[in-house]
PDB file of C-alpha atoms and ligand atoms in Angstrom:
ATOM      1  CA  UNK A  10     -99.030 100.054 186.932  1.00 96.00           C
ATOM      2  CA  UNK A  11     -98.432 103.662 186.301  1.00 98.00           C
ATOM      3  CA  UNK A  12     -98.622 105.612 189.981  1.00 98.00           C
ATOM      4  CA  UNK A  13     -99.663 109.417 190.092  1.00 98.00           C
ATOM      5  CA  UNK A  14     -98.725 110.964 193.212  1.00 98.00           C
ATOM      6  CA  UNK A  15    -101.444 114.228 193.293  1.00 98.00           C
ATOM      7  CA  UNK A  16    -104.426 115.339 195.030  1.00 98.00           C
ATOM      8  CA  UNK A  17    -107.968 115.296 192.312  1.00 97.00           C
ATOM      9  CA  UNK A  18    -108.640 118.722 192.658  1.00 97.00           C
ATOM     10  CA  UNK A  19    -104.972 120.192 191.031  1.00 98.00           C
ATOM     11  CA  UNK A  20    -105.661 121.083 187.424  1.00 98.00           C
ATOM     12  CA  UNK A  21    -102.826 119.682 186.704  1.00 98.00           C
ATOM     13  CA  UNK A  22    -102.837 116.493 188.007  1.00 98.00           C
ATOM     14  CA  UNK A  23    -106.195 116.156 186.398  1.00 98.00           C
ATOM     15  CA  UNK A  24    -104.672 116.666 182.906  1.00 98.00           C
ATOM     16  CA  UNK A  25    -102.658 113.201 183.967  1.00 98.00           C
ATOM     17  CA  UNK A  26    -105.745 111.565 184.749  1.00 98.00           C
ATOM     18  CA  UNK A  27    -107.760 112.844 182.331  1.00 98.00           C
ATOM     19  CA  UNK A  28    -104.867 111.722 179.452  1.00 98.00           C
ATOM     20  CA  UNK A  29    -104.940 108.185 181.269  1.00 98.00           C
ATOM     21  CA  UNK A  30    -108.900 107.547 181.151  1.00 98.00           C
ATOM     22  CA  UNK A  31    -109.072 108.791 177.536  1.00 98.00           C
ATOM     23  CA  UNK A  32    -106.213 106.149 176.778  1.00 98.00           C
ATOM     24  CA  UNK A  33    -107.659 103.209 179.173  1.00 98.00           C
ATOM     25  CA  UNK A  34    -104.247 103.182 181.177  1.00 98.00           C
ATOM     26  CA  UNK A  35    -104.780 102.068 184.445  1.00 98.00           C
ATOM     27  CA  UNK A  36    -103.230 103.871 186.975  1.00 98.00           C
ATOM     28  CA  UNK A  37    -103.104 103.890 190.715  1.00 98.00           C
ATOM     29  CA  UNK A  38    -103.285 107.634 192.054  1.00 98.00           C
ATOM     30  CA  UNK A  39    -101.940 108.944 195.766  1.00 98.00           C
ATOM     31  CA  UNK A  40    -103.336 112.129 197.532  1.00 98.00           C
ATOM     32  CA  UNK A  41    -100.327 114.293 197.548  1.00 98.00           C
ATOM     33  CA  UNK A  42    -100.004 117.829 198.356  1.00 98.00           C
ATOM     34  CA  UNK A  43    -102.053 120.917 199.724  1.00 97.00           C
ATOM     35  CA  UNK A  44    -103.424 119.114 202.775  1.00 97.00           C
ATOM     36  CA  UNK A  45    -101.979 115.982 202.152  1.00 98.00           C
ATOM     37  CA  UNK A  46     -98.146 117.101 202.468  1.00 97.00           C
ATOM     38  CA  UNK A  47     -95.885 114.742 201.087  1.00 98.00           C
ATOM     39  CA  UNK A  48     -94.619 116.782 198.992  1.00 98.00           C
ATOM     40  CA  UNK A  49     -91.843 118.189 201.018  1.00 98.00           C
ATOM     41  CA  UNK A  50     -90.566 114.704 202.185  1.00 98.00           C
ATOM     42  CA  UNK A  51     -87.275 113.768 201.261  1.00 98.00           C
ATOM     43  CA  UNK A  52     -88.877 110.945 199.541  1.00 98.00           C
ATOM     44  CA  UNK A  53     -90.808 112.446 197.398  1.00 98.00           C
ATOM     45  CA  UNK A  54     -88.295 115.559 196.397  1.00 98.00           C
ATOM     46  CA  UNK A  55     -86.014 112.727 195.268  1.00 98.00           C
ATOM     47  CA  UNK A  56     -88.419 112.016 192.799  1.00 98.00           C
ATOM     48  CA  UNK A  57     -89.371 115.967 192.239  1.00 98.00           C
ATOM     49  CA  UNK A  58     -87.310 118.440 193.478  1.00 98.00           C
ATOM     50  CA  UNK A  59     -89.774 121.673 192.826  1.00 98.00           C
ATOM     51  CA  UNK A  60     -92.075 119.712 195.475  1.00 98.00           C
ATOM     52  CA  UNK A  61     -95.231 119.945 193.167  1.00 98.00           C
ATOM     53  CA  UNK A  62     -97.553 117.576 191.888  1.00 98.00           C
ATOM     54  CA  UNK A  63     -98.067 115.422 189.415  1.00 98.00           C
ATOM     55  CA  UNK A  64     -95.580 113.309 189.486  1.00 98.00           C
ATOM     56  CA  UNK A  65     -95.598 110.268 187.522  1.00 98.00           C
ATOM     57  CA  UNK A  66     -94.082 106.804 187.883  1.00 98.00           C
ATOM     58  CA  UNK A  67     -94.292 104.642 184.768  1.00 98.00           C
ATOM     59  CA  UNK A  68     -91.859 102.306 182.633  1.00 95.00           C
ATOM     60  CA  UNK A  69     -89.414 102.655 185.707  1.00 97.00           C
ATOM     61  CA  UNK A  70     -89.589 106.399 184.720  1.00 98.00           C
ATOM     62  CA  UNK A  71     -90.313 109.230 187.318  1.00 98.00           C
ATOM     63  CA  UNK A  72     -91.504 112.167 185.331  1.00 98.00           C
ATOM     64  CA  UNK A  73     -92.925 115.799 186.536  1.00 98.00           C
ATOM     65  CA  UNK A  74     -94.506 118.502 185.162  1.00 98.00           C
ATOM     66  CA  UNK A  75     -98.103 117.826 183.724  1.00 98.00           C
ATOM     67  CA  UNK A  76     -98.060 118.323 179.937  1.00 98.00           C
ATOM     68  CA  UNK A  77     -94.487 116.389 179.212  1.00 98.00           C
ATOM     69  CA  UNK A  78     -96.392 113.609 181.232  1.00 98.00           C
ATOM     70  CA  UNK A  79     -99.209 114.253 178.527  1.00 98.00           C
ATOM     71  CA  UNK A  80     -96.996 114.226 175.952  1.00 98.00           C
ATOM     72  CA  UNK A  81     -95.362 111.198 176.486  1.00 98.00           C
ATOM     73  CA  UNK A  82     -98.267 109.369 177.210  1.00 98.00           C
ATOM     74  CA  UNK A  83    -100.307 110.042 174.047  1.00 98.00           C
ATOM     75  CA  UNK A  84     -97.015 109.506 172.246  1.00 98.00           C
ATOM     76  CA  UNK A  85     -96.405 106.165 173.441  1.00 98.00           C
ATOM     77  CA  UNK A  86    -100.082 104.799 173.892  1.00 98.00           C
ATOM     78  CA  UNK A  87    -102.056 106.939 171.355  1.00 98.00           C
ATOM     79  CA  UNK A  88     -99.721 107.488 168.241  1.00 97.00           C
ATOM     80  CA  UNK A  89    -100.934 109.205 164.882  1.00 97.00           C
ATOM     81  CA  UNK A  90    -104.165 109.966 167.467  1.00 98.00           C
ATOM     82  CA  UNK A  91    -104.290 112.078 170.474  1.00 98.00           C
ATOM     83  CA  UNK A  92    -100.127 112.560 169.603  1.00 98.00           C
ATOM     84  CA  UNK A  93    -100.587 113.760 165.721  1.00 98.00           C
ATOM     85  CA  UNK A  94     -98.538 112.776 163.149  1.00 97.00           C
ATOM     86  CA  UNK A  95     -98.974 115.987 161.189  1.00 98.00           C
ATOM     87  CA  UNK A  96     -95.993 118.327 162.632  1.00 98.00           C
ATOM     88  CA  UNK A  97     -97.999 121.004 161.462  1.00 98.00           C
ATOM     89  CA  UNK A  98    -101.103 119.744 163.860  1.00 98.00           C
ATOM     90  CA  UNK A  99     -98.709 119.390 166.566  1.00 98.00           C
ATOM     91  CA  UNK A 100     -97.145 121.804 167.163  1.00 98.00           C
ATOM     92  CA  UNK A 101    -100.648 123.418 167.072  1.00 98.00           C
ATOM     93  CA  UNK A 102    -101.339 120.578 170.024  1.00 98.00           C
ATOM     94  CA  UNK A 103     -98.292 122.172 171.465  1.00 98.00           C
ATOM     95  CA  UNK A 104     -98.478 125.469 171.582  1.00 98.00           C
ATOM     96  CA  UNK A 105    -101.953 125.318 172.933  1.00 98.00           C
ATOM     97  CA  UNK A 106    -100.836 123.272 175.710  1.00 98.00           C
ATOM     98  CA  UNK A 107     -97.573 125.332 176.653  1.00 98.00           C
ATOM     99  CA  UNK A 108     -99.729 128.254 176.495  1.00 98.00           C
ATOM    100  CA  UNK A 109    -102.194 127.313 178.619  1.00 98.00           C
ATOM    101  CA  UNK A 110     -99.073 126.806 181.358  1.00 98.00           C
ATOM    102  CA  UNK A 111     -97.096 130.073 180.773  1.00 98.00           C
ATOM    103  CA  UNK A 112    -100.219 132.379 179.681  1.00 98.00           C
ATOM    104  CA  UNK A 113    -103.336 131.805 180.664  1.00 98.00           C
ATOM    105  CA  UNK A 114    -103.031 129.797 184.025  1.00 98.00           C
ATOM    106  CA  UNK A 115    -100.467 132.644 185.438  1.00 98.00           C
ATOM    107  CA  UNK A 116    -103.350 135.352 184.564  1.00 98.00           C
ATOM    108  CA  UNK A 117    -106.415 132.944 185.973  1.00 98.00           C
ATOM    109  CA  UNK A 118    -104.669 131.984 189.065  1.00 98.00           C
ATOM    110  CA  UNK A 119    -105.333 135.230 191.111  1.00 98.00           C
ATOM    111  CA  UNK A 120    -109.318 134.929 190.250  1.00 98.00           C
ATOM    112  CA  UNK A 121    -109.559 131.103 190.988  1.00 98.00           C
ATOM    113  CA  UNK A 122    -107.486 130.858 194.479  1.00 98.00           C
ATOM    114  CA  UNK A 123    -109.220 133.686 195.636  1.00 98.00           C
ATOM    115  CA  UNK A 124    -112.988 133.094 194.653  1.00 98.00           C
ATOM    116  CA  UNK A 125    -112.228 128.828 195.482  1.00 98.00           C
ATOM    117  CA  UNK A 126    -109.496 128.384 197.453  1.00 97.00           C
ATOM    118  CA  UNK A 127    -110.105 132.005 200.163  1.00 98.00           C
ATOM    119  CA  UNK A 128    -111.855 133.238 202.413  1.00 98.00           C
ATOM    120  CA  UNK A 129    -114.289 135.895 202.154  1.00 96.00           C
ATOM    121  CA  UNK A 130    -112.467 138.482 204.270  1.00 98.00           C
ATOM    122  CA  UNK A 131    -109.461 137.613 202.916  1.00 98.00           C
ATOM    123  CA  UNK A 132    -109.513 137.801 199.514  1.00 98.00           C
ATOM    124  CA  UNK A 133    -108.009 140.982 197.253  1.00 98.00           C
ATOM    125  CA  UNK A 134    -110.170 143.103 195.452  1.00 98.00           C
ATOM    126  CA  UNK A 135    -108.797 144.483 193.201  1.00 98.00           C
ATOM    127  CA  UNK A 136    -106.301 141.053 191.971  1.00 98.00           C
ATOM    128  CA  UNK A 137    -109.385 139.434 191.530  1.00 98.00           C
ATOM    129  CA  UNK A 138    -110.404 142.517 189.077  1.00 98.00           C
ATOM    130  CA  UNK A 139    -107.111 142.374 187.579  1.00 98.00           C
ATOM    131  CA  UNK A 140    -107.083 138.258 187.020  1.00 98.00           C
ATOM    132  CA  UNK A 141    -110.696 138.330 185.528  1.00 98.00           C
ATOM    133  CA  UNK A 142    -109.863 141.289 183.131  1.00 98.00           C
ATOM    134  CA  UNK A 143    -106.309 139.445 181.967  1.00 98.00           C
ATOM    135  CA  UNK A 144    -108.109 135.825 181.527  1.00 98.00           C
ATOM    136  CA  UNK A 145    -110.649 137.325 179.653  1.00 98.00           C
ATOM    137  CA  UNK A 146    -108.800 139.068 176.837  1.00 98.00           C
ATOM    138  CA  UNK A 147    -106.576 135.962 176.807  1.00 98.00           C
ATOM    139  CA  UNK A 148    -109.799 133.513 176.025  1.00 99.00           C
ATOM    140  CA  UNK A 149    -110.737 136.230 173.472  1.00 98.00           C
ATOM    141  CA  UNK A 150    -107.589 134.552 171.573  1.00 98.00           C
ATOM    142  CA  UNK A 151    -108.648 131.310 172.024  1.00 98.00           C
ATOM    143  CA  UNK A 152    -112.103 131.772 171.107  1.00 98.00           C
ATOM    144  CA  UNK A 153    -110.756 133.618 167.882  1.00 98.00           C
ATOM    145  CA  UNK A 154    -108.583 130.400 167.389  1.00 98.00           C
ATOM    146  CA  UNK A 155    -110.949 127.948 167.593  1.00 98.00           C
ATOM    147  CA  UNK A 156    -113.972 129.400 165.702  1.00 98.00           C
ATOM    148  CA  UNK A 157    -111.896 127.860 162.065  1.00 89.00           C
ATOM    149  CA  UNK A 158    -111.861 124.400 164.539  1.00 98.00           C
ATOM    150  CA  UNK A 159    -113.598 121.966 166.543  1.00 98.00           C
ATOM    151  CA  UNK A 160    -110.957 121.199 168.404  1.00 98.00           C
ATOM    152  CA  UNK A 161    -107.671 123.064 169.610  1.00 98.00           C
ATOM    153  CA  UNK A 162    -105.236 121.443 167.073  1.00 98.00           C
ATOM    154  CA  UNK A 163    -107.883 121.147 164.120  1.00 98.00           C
ATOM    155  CA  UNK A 164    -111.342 118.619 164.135  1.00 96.00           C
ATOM    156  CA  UNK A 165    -110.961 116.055 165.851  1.00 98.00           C
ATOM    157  CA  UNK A 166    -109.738 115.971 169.858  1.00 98.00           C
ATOM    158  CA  UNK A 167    -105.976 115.776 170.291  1.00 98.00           C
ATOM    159  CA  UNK A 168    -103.474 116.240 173.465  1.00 99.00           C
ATOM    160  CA  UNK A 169    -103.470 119.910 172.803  1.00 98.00           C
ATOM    161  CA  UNK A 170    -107.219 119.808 174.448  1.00 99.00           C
ATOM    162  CA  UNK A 171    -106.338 118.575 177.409  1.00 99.00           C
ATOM    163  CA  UNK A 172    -104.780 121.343 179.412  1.00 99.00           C
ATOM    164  CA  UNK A 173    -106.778 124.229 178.192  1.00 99.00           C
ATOM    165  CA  UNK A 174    -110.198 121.850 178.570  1.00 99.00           C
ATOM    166  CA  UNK A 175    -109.132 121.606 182.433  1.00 98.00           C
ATOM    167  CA  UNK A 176    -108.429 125.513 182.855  1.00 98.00           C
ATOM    168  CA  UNK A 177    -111.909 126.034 181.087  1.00 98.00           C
ATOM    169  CA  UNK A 178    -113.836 123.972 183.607  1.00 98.00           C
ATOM    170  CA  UNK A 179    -112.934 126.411 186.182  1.00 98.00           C
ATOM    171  CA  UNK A 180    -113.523 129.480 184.550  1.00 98.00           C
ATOM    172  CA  UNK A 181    -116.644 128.207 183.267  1.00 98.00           C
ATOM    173  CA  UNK A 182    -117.573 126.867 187.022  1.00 98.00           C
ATOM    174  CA  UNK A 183    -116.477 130.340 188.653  1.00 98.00           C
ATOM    175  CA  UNK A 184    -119.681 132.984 189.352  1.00 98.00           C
ATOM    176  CA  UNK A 185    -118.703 135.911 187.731  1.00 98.00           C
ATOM    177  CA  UNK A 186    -119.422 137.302 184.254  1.00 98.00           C
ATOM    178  CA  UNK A 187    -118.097 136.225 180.982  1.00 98.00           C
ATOM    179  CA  UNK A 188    -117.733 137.520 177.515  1.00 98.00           C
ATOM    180  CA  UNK A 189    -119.985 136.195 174.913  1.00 97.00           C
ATOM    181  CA  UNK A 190    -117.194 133.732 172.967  1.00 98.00           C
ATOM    182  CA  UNK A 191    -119.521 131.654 171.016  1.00 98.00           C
ATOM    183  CA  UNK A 192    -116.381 129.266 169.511  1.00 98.00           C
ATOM    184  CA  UNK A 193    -115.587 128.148 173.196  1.00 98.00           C
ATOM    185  CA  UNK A 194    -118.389 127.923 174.420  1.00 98.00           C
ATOM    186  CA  UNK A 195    -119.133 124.811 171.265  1.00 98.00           C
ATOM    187  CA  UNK A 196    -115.906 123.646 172.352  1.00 98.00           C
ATOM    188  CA  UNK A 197    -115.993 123.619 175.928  1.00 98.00           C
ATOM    189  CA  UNK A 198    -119.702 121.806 175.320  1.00 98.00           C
ATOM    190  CA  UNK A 199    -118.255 119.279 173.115  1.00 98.00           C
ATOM    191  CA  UNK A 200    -115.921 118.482 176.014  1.00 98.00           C
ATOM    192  CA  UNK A 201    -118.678 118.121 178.433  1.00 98.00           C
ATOM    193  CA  UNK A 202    -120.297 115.363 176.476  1.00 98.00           C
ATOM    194  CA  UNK A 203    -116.586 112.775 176.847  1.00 98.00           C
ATOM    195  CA  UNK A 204    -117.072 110.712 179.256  1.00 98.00           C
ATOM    196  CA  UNK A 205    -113.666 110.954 180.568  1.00 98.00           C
ATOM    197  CA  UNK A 206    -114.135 114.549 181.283  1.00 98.00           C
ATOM    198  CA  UNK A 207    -117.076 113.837 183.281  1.00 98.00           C
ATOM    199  CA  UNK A 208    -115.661 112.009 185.064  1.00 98.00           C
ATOM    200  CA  UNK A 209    -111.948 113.592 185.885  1.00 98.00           C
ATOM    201  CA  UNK A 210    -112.873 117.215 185.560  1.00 98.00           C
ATOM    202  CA  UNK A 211    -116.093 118.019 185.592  1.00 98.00           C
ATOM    203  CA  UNK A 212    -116.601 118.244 189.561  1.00 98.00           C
ATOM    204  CA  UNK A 213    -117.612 120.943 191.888  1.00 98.00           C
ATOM    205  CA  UNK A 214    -114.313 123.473 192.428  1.00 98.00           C
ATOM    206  CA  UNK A 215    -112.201 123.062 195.756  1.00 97.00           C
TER     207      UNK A 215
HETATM  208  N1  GSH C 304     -95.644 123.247 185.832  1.00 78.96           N
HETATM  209  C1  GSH C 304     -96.040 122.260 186.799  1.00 78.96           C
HETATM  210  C2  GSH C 304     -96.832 122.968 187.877  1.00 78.96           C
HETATM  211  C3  GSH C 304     -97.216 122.028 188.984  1.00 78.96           C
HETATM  212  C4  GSH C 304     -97.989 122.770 190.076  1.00 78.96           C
HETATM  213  O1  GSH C 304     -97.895 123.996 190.213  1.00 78.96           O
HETATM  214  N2  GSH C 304     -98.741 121.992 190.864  1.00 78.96           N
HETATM  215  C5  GSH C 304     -99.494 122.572 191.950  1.00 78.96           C
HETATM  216  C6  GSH C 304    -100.922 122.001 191.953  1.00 78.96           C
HETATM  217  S1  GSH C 304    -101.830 122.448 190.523  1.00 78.96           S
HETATM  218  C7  GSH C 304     -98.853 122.166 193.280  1.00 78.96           C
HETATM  219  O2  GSH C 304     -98.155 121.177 193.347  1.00 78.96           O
HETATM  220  N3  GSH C 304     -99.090 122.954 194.323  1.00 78.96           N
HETATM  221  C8  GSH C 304     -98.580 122.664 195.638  1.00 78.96           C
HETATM  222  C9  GSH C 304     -99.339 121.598 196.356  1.00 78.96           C
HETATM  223  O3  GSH C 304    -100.370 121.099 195.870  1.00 78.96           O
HETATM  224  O4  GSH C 304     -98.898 121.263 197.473  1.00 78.96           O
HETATM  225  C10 GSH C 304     -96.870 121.167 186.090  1.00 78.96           C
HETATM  226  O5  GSH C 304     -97.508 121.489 185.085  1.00 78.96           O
HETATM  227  O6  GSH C 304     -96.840 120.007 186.540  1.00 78.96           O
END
């Protein structure tokens, strides 16, 4: 059975689950890092050396970082579906997802951790200003994107969703303002009605 080592509340490790429940793998999952350590056990570096979760053991592979896991899991299980045929549809999948990674979850970081993850007295101003101002404008482009779409590759729900769908929980879960984007807003509520995401993603933040 494919075995995630991650704790639920990651974004990233729920981008694993979330792929697995929309593709009826079953999986057995292990709390792993933040307060359950692990991580930094000889162990488990042999299997990932950055010492980060998800990692994912399945057809005697080990394989890290979330959205190649993704990848390879709606290639092999979910072909010509959630892993388009269309080159031109994936790589719109793609781009989506590797975006979501390099650009938008670098900018969103500072706002989440300290708003979820700090404590009152501790947390910084003026990054949270910054980190709310940058995820903003960069939603602005997603918004833009998907008001020709339903979904993020086109109309119909593909891997490109999944990332971006768990970054959009948060933001959408955080108390502060947000821009009027009517084309997310239709897509982030056409997430909330899969099941899967109920179930995997949409949960209070910690
Ligand atoms: N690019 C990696 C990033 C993995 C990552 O940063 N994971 C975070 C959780 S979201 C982590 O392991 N943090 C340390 C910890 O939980 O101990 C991926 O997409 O898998």
């Amino acid at each position: 059975m494919l075995k995630i080592w991650g704790r639920d509340n990651s974004v990233n490790v729920e981008k694993v689950l979330w792929a697995c429940e929309e593709l009826d793998i079953p999986y057995q999952r292990v709390d792993a890092g933040g307060q359950f350590g692990i991580v930094d056990s000889p162990q488990y570096r042999a299997m990932n050396p950055n010492g980060l979760v998800p990692t994912v053991e399945v057809d005697g592979l080990v394989l890290w970082e979330s959205n190649a896991i993704v990848r390879y899991l709606a290639a092999k299980h979910s072909d010509g579906d959630l892993w388009p045929h269309d080159l031109a549809v994936r790589v719109e999948a793609d781009r989506w997802m590797d975006w979501s990674g390099t650009m938008f979850w670098p900018a969103f970081r500072d706002l989440f951790w300290n708003l979820v993850r700090t404590p009152q007295a501790q947390r910084d101003p003026a990054a949270i200003e910054r980190s709310h101002a940058r995820s903003a404008k960069l939603l602005g482009y997603l918004d833009a994107h998907l008001a020709g779409r339903t979904h993020i590759a086109g109309d119909r729900f593909t891997m490109g969703d999944i990332p971006m769908g768990c970054a959009v929980w948060r933001w959408m879960s955080l108390p502060i303002e947000r821009p009027e984007y009517p084309a997310l807003k239709r897509w982030f509520k056409t997430l909330c009605e899969r099941p899967c995401y109920r179930k995997v993603v949409m949960k209070p933040l910690t």
